[in-house]
Amino acid sequence: MKGIKFKLSETLDELRTTRNRIAVESKTRPATILDLAAGETKTVKLETLVSILDALNEIAREEGIKRVIVIDDIIEYIPAADR
């Protein structure tokens, strides 16, 4: 999608975790996580994003990562001038 870059796959790599683990821990359909990671989703519910972020932050805490995982770690807006 123009103007949006999906970064979930990169964040999963940083956390050294799998799409399946995020799906299970966030109680999100594996297909939804796969689509987000592949950048092939057209829509995502805000409650789903919150569940994914909660799961990612729990994993980050377990891995000793001090920073907070935020929505920018899943989805990035690309301004029109930069596309």
JSON list of C-alpha atoms in Angstrom, two decimals:
[
{"chain": "A", "resi": 1, "resn": "MET", "atom": "CA", "xyz": [0.00, 0.00, 0.00]},
{"chain": "A", "resi": 2, "resn": "LYS", "atom": "CA", "xyz": [1.38, 3.39, -0.96]},
{"chain": "A", "resi": 3, "resn": "GLY", "atom": "CA", "xyz": [2.29, 5.48, 2.02]},
{"chain": "A", "resi": 4, "resn": "ILE", "atom": "CA", "xyz": [2.43, 2.59, 4.49]},
{"chain": "A", "resi": 5, "resn": "LYS", "atom": "CA", "xyz": [5.37, 0.32, 5.25]},
{"chain": "A", "resi": 6, "resn": "PHE", "atom": "CA", "xyz": [4.74, -2.78, 7.34]},
{"chain": "A", "resi": 7, "resn": "LYS", "atom": "CA", "xyz": [7.61, -3.48, 9.73]},
{"chain": "A", "resi": 8, "resn": "LEU", "atom": "CA", "xyz": [6.31, -6.35, 11.85]},
{"chain": "A", "resi": 9, "resn": "SER", "atom": "CA", "xyz": [8.70, -8.83, 10.26]},
{"chain": "A", "resi": 10, "resn": "GLU", "atom": "CA", "xyz": [11.70, -6.66, 11.15]},
{"chain": "A", "resi": 11, "resn": "THR", "atom": "CA", "xyz": [10.45, -6.27, 14.72]},
{"chain": "A", "resi": 12, "resn": "LEU", "atom": "CA", "xyz": [9.99, -10.03, 15.07]},
{"chain": "A", "resi": 13, "resn": "ASP", "atom": "CA", "xyz": [13.59, -10.50, 13.90]},
{"chain": "A", "resi": 14, "resn": "GLU", "atom": "CA", "xyz": [14.80, -7.96, 16.45]},
{"chain": "A", "resi": 15, "resn": "LEU", "atom": "CA", "xyz": [12.97, -9.81, 19.22]},
{"chain": "A", "resi": 16, "resn": "ARG", "atom": "CA", "xyz": [14.16, -13.18, 17.92]},
{"chain": "A", "resi": 17, "resn": "THR", "atom": "CA", "xyz": [10.62, -14.53, 17.92]},
{"chain": "A", "resi": 18, "resn": "THR", "atom": "CA", "xyz": [8.21, -16.09, 15.44]},
{"chain": "A", "resi": 19, "resn": "ARG", "atom": "CA", "xyz": [4.96, -15.07, 13.82]},
{"chain": "A", "resi": 20, "resn": "ASN", "atom": "CA", "xyz": [3.34, -18.09, 15.44]},
{"chain": "A", "resi": 21, "resn": "ARG", "atom": "CA", "xyz": [4.38, -17.05, 18.94]},
{"chain": "A", "resi": 22, "resn": "ILE", "atom": "CA", "xyz": [2.96, -13.56, 18.42]},
{"chain": "A", "resi": 23, "resn": "ALA", "atom": "CA", "xyz": [-0.28, -15.04, 17.07]},
{"chain": "A", "resi": 24, "resn": "VAL", "atom": "CA", "xyz": [-0.64, -17.31, 20.11]},
{"chain": "A", "resi": 25, "resn": "GLU", "atom": "CA", "xyz": [0.33, -14.72, 22.72]},
{"chain": "A", "resi": 26, "resn": "SER", "atom": "CA", "xyz": [-1.78, -11.95, 21.20]},
{"chain": "A", "resi": 27, "resn": "LYS", "atom": "CA", "xyz": [-4.71, -14.30, 20.49]},
{"chain": "A", "resi": 28, "resn": "THR", "atom": "CA", "xyz": [-4.65, -13.14, 16.88]},
{"chain": "A", "resi": 29, "resn": "ARG", "atom": "CA", "xyz": [-5.31, -15.33, 13.85]},
{"chain": "A", "resi": 30, "resn": "PRO", "atom": "CA", "xyz": [-2.01, -16.60, 12.41]},
{"chain": "A", "resi": 31, "resn": "ALA", "atom": "CA", "xyz": [-3.16, -15.46, 8.95]},
{"chain": "A", "resi": 32, "resn": "THR", "atom": "CA", "xyz": [-3.52, -11.90, 10.26]},
{"chain": "A", "resi": 33, "resn": "ILE", "atom": "CA", "xyz": [0.04, -11.94, 11.62]},
{"chain": "A", "resi": 34, "resn": "LEU", "atom": "CA", "xyz": [1.33, -13.45, 8.36]},
{"chain": "A", "resi": 35, "resn": "ASP", "atom": "CA", "xyz": [-0.42, -10.74, 6.30]},
{"chain": "A", "resi": 36, "resn": "LEU", "atom": "CA", "xyz": [0.95, -7.96, 8.54]},
{"chain": "A", "resi": 37, "resn": "ALA", "atom": "CA", "xyz": [4.46, -9.39, 8.45]},
{"chain": "A", "resi": 38, "resn": "ALA", "atom": "CA", "xyz": [4.32, -9.76, 4.67]},
{"chain": "A", "resi": 39, "resn": "GLY", "atom": "CA", "xyz": [2.80, -6.31, 4.15]},
{"chain": "A", "resi": 40, "resn": "GLU", "atom": "CA", "xyz": [-0.23, -7.78, 2.45]},
{"chain": "A", "resi": 41, "resn": "THR", "atom": "CA", "xyz": [-3.01, -6.63, 4.75]},
{"chain": "A", "resi": 42, "resn": "LYS", "atom": "CA", "xyz": [-5.59, -4.06, 3.68]},
{"chain": "A", "resi": 43, "resn": "THR", "atom": "CA", "xyz": [-7.17, -3.49, 7.10]},
{"chain": "A", "resi": 44, "resn": "VAL", "atom": "CA", "xyz": [-6.36, -4.13, 10.74]},
{"chain": "A", "resi": 45, "resn": "LYS", "atom": "CA", "xyz": [-8.49, -3.47, 13.79]},
{"chain": "A", "resi": 46, "resn": "LEU", "atom": "CA", "xyz": [-7.06, -1.18, 16.43]},
{"chain": "A", "resi": 47, "resn": "GLU", "atom": "CA", "xyz": [-7.80, -3.76, 19.13]},
{"chain": "A", "resi": 48, "resn": "THR", "atom": "CA", "xyz": [-5.73, -6.26, 17.14]},
{"chain": "A", "resi": 49, "resn": "LEU", "atom": "CA", "xyz": [-2.81, -3.82, 17.00]},
{"chain": "A", "resi": 50, "resn": "VAL", "atom": "CA", "xyz": [-3.05, -3.31, 20.76]},
{"chain": "A", "resi": 51, "resn": "SER", "atom": "CA", "xyz": [-3.02, -7.09, 21.36]},
{"chain": "A", "resi": 52, "resn": "ILE", "atom": "CA", "xyz": [0.00, -7.51, 19.10]},
{"chain": "A", "resi": 53, "resn": "LEU", "atom": "CA", "xyz": [1.84, -4.62, 20.78]},
{"chain": "A", "resi": 54, "resn": "ASP", "atom": "CA", "xyz": [1.09, -6.04, 24.23]},
{"chain": "A", "resi": 55, "resn": "ALA", "atom": "CA", "xyz": [2.49, -9.42, 23.17]},
{"chain": "A", "resi": 56, "resn": "LEU", "atom": "CA", "xyz": [5.56, -7.86, 21.54]},
{"chain": "A", "resi": 57, "resn": "ASN", "atom": "CA", "xyz": [6.31, -5.81, 24.65]},
{"chain": "A", "resi": 58, "resn": "GLU", "atom": "CA", "xyz": [5.97, -8.86, 26.90]},
{"chain": "A", "resi": 59, "resn": "ILE", "atom": "CA", "xyz": [8.43, -10.76, 24.70]},
{"chain": "A", "resi": 60, "resn": "ALA", "atom": "CA", "xyz": [10.78, -7.76, 24.62]},
{"chain": "A", "resi": 61, "resn": "ARG", "atom": "CA", "xyz": [10.70, -7.63, 28.42]},
{"chain": "A", "resi": 62, "resn": "GLU", "atom": "CA", "xyz": [11.47, -11.37, 28.61]},
{"chain": "A", "resi": 63, "resn": "GLU", "atom": "CA", "xyz": [14.40, -10.86, 26.20]},
{"chain": "A", "resi": 64, "resn": "GLY", "atom": "CA", "xyz": [15.81, -8.04, 28.32]},
{"chain": "A", "resi": 65, "resn": "ILE", "atom": "CA", "xyz": [15.07, -5.38, 25.72]},
{"chain": "A", "resi": 66, "resn": "LYS", "atom": "CA", "xyz": [14.56, -2.11, 27.57]},
{"chain": "A", "resi": 67, "resn": "ARG", "atom": "CA", "xyz": [12.75, -0.07, 24.94]},
{"chain": "A", "resi": 68, "resn": "VAL", "atom": "CA", "xyz": [8.99, -0.05, 24.44]},
{"chain": "A", "resi": 69, "resn": "ILE", "atom": "CA", "xyz": [7.71, -1.51, 21.19]},
{"chain": "A", "resi": 70, "resn": "VAL", "atom": "CA", "xyz": [5.31, 1.03, 19.64]},
{"chain": "A", "resi": 71, "resn": "ILE", "atom": "CA", "xyz": [3.00, 1.14, 16.65]},
{"chain": "A", "resi": 72, "resn": "ASP", "atom": "CA", "xyz": [5.84, 2.55, 14.52]},
{"chain": "A", "resi": 73, "resn": "ASP", "atom": "CA", "xyz": [7.53, -0.83, 14.99]},
{"chain": "A", "resi": 74, "resn": "ILE", "atom": "CA", "xyz": [4.62, -2.45, 13.15]},
{"chain": "A", "resi": 75, "resn": "ILE", "atom": "CA", "xyz": [3.40, 0.20, 10.71]},
{"chain": "A", "resi": 76, "resn": "GLU", "atom": "CA", "xyz": [5.25, 3.23, 9.35]},
{"chain": "A", "resi": 77, "resn": "TYR", "atom": "CA", "xyz": [3.72, 6.14, 7.46]},
{"chain": "A", "resi": 78, "resn": "ILE", "atom": "CA", "xyz": [5.72, 7.27, 4.43]},
{"chain": "A", "resi": 79, "resn": "PRO", "atom": "CA", "xyz": [4.93, 10.90, 3.51]},
{"chain": "A", "resi": 80, "resn": "ALA", "atom": "CA", "xyz": [3.95, 11.57, -0.11]},
{"chain": "A", "resi": 81, "resn": "ALA", "atom": "CA", "xyz": [7.14, 13.56, -0.70]},
{"chain": "A", "resi": 82, "resn": "ASP", "atom": "CA", "xyz": [9.24, 10.50, 0.25]},
{"chain": "A", "resi": 83, "resn": "ARG", "atom": "CA", "xyz": [7.41, 7.90, -1.86]}
]
